[in-house]
Short mmCIF file of C-alpha atoms (C1' of nucleotides) in Angstrom, two decimals:
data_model
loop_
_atom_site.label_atom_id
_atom_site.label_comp_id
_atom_site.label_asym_id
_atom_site.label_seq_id
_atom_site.Cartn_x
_atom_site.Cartn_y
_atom_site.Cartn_z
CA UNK A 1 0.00 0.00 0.00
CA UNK A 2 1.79 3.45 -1.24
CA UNK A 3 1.15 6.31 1.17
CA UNK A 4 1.33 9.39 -0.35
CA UNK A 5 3.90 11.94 0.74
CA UNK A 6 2.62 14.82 -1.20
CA UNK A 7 3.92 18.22 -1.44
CA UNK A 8 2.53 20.35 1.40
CA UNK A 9 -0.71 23.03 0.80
CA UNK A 10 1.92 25.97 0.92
CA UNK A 11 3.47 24.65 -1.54
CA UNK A 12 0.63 25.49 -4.00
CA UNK A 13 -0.56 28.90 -2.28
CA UNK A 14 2.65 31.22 -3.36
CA UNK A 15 2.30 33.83 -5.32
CA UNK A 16 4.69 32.76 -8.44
CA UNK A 17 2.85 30.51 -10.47
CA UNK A 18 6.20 30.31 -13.33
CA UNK A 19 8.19 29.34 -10.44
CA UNK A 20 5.66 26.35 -9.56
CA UNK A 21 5.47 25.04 -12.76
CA UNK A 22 9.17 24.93 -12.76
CA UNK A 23 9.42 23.40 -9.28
CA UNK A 24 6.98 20.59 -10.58
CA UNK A 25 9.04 19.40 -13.13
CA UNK A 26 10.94 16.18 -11.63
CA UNK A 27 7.77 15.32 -8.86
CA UNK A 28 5.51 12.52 -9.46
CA UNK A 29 2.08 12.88 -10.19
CA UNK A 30 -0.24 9.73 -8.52
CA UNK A 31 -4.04 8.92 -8.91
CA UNK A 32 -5.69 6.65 -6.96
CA UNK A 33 -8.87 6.34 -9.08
CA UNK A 34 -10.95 2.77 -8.84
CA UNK A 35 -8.98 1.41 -6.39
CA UNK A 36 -6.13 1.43 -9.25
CA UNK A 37 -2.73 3.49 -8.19
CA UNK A 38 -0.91 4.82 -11.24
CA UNK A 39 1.33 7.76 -11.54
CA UNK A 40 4.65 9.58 -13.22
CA UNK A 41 7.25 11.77 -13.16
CA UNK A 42 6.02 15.25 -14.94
CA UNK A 43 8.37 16.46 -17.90
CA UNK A 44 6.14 19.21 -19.13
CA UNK A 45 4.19 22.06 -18.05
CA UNK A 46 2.30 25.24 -18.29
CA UNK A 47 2.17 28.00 -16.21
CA UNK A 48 -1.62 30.49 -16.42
CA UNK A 49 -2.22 33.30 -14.46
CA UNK A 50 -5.37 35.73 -14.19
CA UNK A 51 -3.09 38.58 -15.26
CA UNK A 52 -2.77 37.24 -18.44
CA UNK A 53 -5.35 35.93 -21.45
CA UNK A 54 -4.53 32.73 -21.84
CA UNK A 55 -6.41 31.73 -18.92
CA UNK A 56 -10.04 30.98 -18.17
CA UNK A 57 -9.90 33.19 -15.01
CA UNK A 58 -8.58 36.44 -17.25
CA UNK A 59 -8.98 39.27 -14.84
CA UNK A 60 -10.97 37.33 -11.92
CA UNK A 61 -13.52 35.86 -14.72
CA UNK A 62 -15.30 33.82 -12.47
CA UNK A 63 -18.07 31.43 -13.84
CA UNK A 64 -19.55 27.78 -13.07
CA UNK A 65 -16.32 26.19 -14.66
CA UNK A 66 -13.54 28.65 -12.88
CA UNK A 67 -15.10 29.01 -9.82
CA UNK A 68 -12.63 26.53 -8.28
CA UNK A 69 -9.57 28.92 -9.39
CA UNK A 70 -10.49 31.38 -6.51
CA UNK A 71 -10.09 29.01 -3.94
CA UNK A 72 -6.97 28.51 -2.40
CA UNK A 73 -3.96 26.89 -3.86
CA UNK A 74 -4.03 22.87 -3.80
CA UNK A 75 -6.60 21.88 -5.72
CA UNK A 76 -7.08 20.34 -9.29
CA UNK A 77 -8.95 22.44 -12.17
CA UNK A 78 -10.23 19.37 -14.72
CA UNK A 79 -12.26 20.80 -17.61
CA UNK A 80 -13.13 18.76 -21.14
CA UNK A 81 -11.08 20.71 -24.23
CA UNK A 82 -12.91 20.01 -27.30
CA UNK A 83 -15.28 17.87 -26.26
CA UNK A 84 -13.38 15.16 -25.62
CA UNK A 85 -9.89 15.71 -23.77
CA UNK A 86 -10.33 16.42 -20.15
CA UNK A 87 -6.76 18.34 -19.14
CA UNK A 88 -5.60 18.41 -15.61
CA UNK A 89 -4.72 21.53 -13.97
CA UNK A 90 -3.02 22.65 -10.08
CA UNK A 91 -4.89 25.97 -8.49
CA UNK A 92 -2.10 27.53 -7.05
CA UNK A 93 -1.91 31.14 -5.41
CA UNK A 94 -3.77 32.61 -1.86
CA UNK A 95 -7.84 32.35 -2.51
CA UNK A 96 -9.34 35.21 -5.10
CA UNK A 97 -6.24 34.85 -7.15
CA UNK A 98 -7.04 32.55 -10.06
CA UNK A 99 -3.53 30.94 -11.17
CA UNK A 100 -2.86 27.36 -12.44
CA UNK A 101 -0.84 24.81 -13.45
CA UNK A 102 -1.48 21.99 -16.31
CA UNK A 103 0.16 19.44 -16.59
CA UNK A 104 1.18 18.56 -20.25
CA UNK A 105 3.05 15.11 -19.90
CA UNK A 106 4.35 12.73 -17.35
CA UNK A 107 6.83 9.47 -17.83
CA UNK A 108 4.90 6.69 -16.93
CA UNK A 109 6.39 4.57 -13.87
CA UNK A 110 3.61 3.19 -11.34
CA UNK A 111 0.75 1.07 -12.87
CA UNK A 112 2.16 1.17 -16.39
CA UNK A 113 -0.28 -2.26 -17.08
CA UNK A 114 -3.16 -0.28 -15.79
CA UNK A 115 -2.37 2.77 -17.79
CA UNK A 116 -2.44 1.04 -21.06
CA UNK A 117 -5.31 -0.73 -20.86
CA UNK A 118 -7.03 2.87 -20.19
CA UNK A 119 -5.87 3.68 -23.22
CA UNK A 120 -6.26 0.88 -25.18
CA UNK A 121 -2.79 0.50 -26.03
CA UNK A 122 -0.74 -2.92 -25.71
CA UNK A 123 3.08 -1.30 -25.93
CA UNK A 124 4.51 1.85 -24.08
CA UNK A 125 5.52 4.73 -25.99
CA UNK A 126 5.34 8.61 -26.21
CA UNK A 127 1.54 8.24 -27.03
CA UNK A 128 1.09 6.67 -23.70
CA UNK A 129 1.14 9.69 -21.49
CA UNK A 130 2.57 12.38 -23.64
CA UNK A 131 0.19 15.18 -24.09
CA UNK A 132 -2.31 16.34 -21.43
CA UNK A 133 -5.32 14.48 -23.15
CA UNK A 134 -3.37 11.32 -23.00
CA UNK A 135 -1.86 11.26 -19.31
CA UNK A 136 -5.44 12.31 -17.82
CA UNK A 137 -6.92 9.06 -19.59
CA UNK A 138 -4.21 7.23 -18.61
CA UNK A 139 -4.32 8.24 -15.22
CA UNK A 140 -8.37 7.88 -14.94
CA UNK A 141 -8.67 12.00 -14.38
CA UNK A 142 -12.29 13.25 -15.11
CA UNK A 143 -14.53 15.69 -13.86
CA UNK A 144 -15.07 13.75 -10.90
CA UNK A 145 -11.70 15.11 -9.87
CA UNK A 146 -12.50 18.71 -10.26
CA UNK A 147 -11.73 20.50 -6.97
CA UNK A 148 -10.19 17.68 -5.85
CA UNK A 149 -7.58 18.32 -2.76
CA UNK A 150 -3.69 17.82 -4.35
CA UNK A 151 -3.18 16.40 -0.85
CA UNK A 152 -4.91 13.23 -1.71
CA UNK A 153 -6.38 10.60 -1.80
CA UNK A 154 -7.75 10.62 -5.12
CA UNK A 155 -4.89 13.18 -6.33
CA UNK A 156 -1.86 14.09 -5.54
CA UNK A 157 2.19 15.09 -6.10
CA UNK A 158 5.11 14.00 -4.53
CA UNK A 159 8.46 15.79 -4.58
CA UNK A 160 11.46 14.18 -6.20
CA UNK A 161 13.08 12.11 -4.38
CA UNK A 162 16.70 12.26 -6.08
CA UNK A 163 17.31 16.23 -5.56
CA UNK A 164 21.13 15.46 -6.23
CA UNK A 165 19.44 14.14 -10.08
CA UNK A 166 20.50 17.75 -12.33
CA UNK A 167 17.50 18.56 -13.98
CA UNK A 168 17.70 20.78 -17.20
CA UNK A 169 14.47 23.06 -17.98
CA UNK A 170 13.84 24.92 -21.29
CA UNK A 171 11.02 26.88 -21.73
CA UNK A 172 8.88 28.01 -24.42
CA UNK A 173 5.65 29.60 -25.92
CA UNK A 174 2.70 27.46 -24.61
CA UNK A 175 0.78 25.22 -27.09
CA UNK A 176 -2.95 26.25 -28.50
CA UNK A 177 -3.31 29.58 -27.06
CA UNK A 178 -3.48 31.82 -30.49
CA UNK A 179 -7.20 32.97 -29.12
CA UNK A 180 -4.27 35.02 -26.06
CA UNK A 181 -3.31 37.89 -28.49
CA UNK A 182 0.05 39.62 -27.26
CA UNK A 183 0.18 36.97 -24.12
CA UNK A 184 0.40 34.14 -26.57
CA UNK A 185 3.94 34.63 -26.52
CA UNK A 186 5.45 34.46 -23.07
CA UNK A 187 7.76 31.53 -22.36
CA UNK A 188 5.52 30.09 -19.92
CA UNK A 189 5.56 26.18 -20.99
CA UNK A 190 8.30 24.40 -19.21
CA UNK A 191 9.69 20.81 -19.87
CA UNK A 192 12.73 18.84 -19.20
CA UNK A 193 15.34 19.08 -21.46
CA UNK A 194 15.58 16.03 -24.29
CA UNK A 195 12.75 14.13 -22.21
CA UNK A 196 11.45 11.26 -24.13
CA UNK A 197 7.89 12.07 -22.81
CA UNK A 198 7.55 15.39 -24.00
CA UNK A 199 4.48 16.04 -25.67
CA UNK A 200 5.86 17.47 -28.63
"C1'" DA B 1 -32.79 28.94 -26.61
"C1'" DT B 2 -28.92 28.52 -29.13
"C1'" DA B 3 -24.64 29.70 -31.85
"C1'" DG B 4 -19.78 29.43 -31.60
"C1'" DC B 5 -15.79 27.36 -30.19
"C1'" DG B 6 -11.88 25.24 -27.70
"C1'" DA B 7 -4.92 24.90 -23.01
"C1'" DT B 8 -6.16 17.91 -28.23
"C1'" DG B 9 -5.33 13.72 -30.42
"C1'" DA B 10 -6.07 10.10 -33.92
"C1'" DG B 11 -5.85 8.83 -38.44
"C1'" DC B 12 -4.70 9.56 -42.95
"C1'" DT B 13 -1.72 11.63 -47.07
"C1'" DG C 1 1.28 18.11 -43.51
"C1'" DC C 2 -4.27 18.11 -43.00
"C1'" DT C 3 -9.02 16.96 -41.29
"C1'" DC C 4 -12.28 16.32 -37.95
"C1'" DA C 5 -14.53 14.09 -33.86
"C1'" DT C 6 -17.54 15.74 -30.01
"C1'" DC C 7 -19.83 18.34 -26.15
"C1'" DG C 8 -19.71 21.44 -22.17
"C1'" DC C 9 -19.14 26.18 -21.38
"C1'" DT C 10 -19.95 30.85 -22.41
"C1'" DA C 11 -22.08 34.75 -24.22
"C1'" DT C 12 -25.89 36.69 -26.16
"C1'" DA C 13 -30.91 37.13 -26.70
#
DNA sequence: ATAGCGATGAGCT
DNA sequence: GCTCATCGCTATA
């Protein structure tokens, strides 16, 4: 039986949302969903902040589907993309202050068997858990996990455990934002550097 | 009530 | 490279 040793609440509710998305890159994501554990190290992110127009809580926009950004940091933000994907999300930041994280691709490690037959696949490759459609079905992450606590038991991250393991981050423009105008542009996707897993 | 569309991925050329 | 599936959310009326 795995017991969780997820990164603390504060680690979520600071005010630097870039500087979390970095800081995730190396942690395992786990789901405990139908009494199935699987999880992965994260290789990619995104970082989205109310300040800028890339994200669904643009200047406090708060409706039925963001509500959950203006609570505080910790919990997940799930939402179906184009009718089909659901993408999985951190709320980071103090309450009223709608910031996130997604999470864009992990390297599968616990429950690979499980994984794959969520996804139909029979083999492990990229298409596995690379991209943020693919690692929420392979990791059972619907709706039901909207507003779901990161400190489990459904959900949750652990830190790495190797912190002696060099980890080399790029960054980048983030992927399917052209709707953002000027903010389409800032270097706010993060990923580790020559990472198999990356989504693209 | 309803039109428009999206933080993607699969399949095909 | 290109097309398109598929549906909840949002805005507008």
């Amino acid at each position: 039986m795995h017991v969780p040793k997820p990164f603390p609440t504060a680690f979520y509710q600071r005010s630097d949302v870039t500087a979390i998305a970095k800081e995730l890159l190396g942690a395992t994501l786990f789901t405990q969903v139908g009494d199935h554990l699987t999880g992965g190290k994260i290789v990619e992110t995104e970082a989205y902040s109310e300040r800028e127009k890339a994200c669904h809580a643009h200047l406090g926009k708060k409706t039925g589907r963001t509500r959950i950004f203006f609570e505080p940091g910790g919990v997940a933000y799930v939402y179906l993309c184009y009718g089909i994907h659901h993408l999985f999300n951190v709320i980071t930041h103090e309450a009223d202050q709608g910031d996130a994280v997604l999470i864009r691709a992990i390297e599968p490690i616990t429950g690979i068997d499980i994984m794959q037959k969520r996804r139909a696949m029979s083999h492990t490759d990229k298409r596995l858990t690379g991209g943020p459609g693919r690692l929420s079905q392979a990791l059972g992450i619907d709706k039901r996990l909207y507003g779901a606590s990161m400190q489990g038991p459904d959900v949750w991250i652990e830190p790495p455990q190797n912190i002696s393991d060099p980890l080399t981050i790029v960054s980048g423009p983030r992927i399917g934002i052209d709707y953002a105008g000027e903010d389409k542009d800032l270097p706010w996707r993060y990923w580790l550097k020559g990472n198999r897993w990356v989504s693209r």
